[in-house]
Short mmCIF file of C-alpha atoms in Angstrom, two decimals:
data_model
loop_
_atom_site.label_atom_id
_atom_site.label_comp_id
_atom_site.label_asym_id
_atom_site.label_seq_id
_atom_site.Cartn_x
_atom_site.Cartn_y
_atom_site.Cartn_z
CA MET A 160 2.87 60.78 41.32
CA ILE A 161 4.59 58.85 39.47
CA SER A 162 4.83 56.05 42.09
CA ASP A 163 0.97 55.99 41.24
CA TYR A 164 1.47 53.76 38.00
CA ARG A 165 3.35 50.51 37.67
CA PRO A 166 6.34 50.13 35.75
CA ILE A 167 5.97 48.34 32.93
CA SER A 168 7.16 44.71 32.56
CA LEU A 169 8.65 42.48 29.73
CA VAL A 170 8.71 39.47 32.32
CA THR A 171 5.12 39.22 31.52
CA SER A 172 5.40 39.66 27.86
CA LEU A 173 8.40 37.01 27.30
CA TYR A 174 6.05 35.00 30.06
CA LYS A 175 2.86 35.09 27.52
CA ILE A 176 5.18 33.87 24.13
CA ILE A 177 7.27 31.04 25.60
CA ALA A 178 3.81 29.68 27.24
CA LYS A 179 2.15 29.82 23.74
CA VAL A 180 5.40 28.38 21.71
CA LEU A 181 5.55 25.55 23.98
CA LEU A 182 1.32 25.33 24.25
CA GLY A 183 1.58 24.78 20.48
CA ARG A 184 4.25 22.08 21.11
CA LEU A 185 2.41 19.99 23.63
CA ARG A 186 -1.06 20.10 21.83
CA LYS A 187 1.05 18.06 18.85
CA VAL A 188 1.96 15.48 21.19
CA LEU A 189 -0.95 15.83 24.11
CA GLN A 190 -3.70 14.52 21.15
CA ASP A 191 -2.08 11.43 21.19
CA THR A 192 -1.16 10.47 24.76
CA ILE A 193 -4.35 12.02 26.71
CA PHE A 194 -6.99 8.44 26.49
CA LEU A 195 -9.97 9.04 24.94
CA THR A 196 -11.68 8.66 28.53
CA GLN A 197 -9.97 11.55 29.98
CA GLY A 198 -12.74 14.36 31.22
CA ALA A 199 -11.01 16.94 32.88
CA PHE A 200 -8.42 19.01 31.83
CA VAL A 201 -9.06 18.72 27.78
CA GLU A 202 -10.13 21.38 25.72
CA GLY A 203 -13.41 20.71 24.79
CA ARG A 204 -13.94 18.06 27.52
CA GLN A 205 -15.94 18.98 30.70
CA ILE A 206 -15.68 16.56 34.01
CA LEU A 207 -19.12 15.87 33.96
CA ASP A 208 -19.09 13.89 31.28
CA ALA A 209 -19.11 10.84 32.26
CA VAL A 210 -20.61 11.73 34.86
CA LEU A 211 -23.49 12.11 32.45
CA ILE A 212 -22.43 9.60 29.68
CA ALA A 213 -22.43 7.19 32.98
CA ASN A 214 -26.69 8.23 33.81
CA GLU A 215 -27.77 7.97 30.52
CA LEU A 216 -26.48 4.25 30.78
CA VAL A 217 -28.26 3.76 33.65
CA ASP A 218 -31.32 5.23 32.39
CA GLU A 219 -31.15 3.87 28.85
CA LYS A 220 -30.88 0.10 30.97
CA ARG A 221 -33.59 0.93 33.40
CA ARG A 222 -36.40 2.04 29.83
CA SER A 223 -35.34 -0.27 28.05
CA ARG A 224 -35.72 -3.17 30.94
CA GLU A 225 -32.39 -5.24 29.65
CA GLU A 226 -30.50 -6.56 32.69
CA GLY A 227 -27.09 -4.81 33.62
CA VAL A 228 -24.19 -4.16 35.86
CA ALA A 229 -22.31 -1.08 36.93
CA PHE A 230 -20.04 -0.04 39.15
CA LYS A 231 -17.78 3.02 40.63
CA ILE A 232 -14.04 2.86 41.27
CA ASP A 233 -13.25 5.30 43.90
CA PHE A 234 -9.41 6.40 42.69
CA GLU A 235 -9.26 8.79 45.48
CA LYS A 236 -6.22 7.36 47.28
CA ALA A 237 -4.68 6.59 43.67
CA TYR A 238 -3.32 10.46 43.61
CA ASP A 239 -1.57 12.53 46.25
CA HIS A 240 -3.63 15.40 47.53
CA VAL A 241 -2.50 18.74 49.94
CA ASP A 242 -5.23 19.01 53.21
#
């Protein structure tokens, strides 16, 4: 039966085309805007990169017996969130 098939939709194709055009334009601008310390939501970077770097620094200080200070800042309340 014809009702068993989904109709062809051009909206998704149009959306994909617009999204790719916007992505190409935004990539040029965002490379200069996003800081090197931004770890999440950036192509080629992962959210745990900052944690791993901090862990490596602590391990290196322990091995070399150098003194140092480390601190953690919790930015949870700096951003809106939905419960």
